[in-house]
Amino acid sequence: MKCLALFSGGLDSMLAVRVIADQGIAVHALNIDVGFGGDPEKTALMRSRAEAAGASFEVVDVRSRYLREVLFHPKYGYGKHFNPCIDCHGFMFKTALSMLDEFGASFVISGEVVGQRPMSQRRDAMSQVRKLSGDEEDLVLRPLCAKLLPPTRPEREGWVNREMLLDISGRGRTRQIELAAKYGFSDYETPAGGCLFTRESFAGRIRDFLAHEGEDMSEQDLQTLRWGRHLRLPNGAKLVIGRDESENEKLSNLNNPRFIEIEPLNLTGAFVLISASASEDDLALAARLALTYQKCESGKEYEVRAGGRVFLASPFPDKAAAKPYFVS
């Protein structure tokens, strides 16, 4: 017997894998990448955690489909910010269920706990998730809270011993921590504020994108929204300024055709992008703002390259000049 697991790398997903693996069932863990994966270090960490829990592991890239099918028109709406949690969970389960035959697996598990998340892990929300996933054969099992829910087909058919499943509920973590100690899990992610879509600052960036670009968002656009300071200039151009070396590298590697680089010559500092369609006035302002985030002298003119052109500009006296334009 084999199953597929929705796997985030967090403690709950590790525990769900272990509870099922301890019944002698092979588990293949899937990290469904809706737009925030692709980091080799994070992938390696999730793989090691999956293996520690008793599963093989792989990342499933669904970023393009997620943008087309879920993000902008969720059937069940958004949470507090831009998080279509119910539709997102349904989409992930639907993806995993569609892969059962490919992996020779019989059912799907997740680390969800009844009542842990206010939007997607209510009992009624789980029912909505099931409808969206197309789980007509009742093949989705939640090992950590299964005893609080009606038996699923894996339980009814005897593929899984229901007595070895759990009845965890609520937002407390006491039982999960106890189980982590029992299984010897020392490397696991502590719960945070959820995915980026639940964060007000990131939601603000998406709304700003929609207001100026519409729903024509590419994978590169979504990645660009993740990094740097985001500013919207008076004539509508977007300016993105890296905050550290790591973000500078990520932004420089995106090669997003929507942007060109603003490059202060012979200076060290932030990596800066601006909309390729920027007006002359926005380019001039962007050059000054870009210089303000470089190691240079206030009041002195420097050469700045943008879109194949080189022109002179001087930095603002301090970074407060950028505040009126911040998206987040």
Phi, psi and omega in degrees: 000142181219148175224163173254143181239132168286123192230120179260344186093356177278172185298317182299318180291326175296316181294320179299318178300313185294319179301321180279319179298328179292348175266011178081017180263131177289135182238129174247116185272132180244123170264110183277108184273105179264005177145357184238015177265206177089357178272114184302322180294317179293321178298316179297322179293317179296321179299316181294324179289320177298316181294322177297328180277345178110024182232153165280172191210147168201159177262136178247114184275111179236024189301314182296314179298321181298316179296320183286320193258339190236307198302315190265345181222059180289135181300322184257015173074190183253164171280216184295328183241248182241037186256106178274063193302313183296312180296324179296313179297317178300319179297317180296315178296319179300319178298312181295317179299324180290346183258002183302311182298320181303323183257004181065033182259162185250336181204175184236140176237162173214167180266020181295149178231131179304126175083003182281318178251133188292336183259311191261349185242026166281159180299317180292326178294322178297325176294320178294320177300318180299317179299316181293326184284342184074028182281065183289337181266004176060053186255005179263122182240137178245092189300330185284338181228018187302324183289349177264359184238160176300145179301136177270173181302318178303327178283314182297324182278353180082011176293327180235141177276108183300329182294339180267002177270176191243172182228045181282141177213164175083180187268352178295156183241007187303310184292323178296319179295320178298317179294323178300318178294319179299318183273355179078025177278116177248334180256099176209155184278131176283149183296138179242205184274017180092191184284173182302327182296342179273356183266132184301319183296318181289321177300322178297323179293320179295316180298321177297319178300312181299321182294330185253333185242348185078199184269010181280062182264129177263171174301320179295323178297315181298319179294321179299323180295342184284331194243149170084179170273136181246125181235145175245117186276165190305324182265012172103353180290145174265133177242131180237125184237119179298145183262342179200181184298321180297314179292323177305315182293316181297316180294321182291335181272353185286326182051048180282117183295348179286346186234158166236161181274139168261112189240102171295125187280139175061031178231160179245134179166212186290147170277134189230135176239150174221153178307134180298337182265015185300143177286168179300318181295319179292323177298317180297317178294318181298321179299317179294318179294320178299316179296328181297335179258020175249168174275093182207176185261134177296138177087349180264144179271144180225157176278135179230132179254136177210119177059038178087353179256149176237130178217169183264143177205162178235148181287158171288158181301328178205172186286352177298339179297338182277341189303319182298344186254356185296130167277317176197000000 
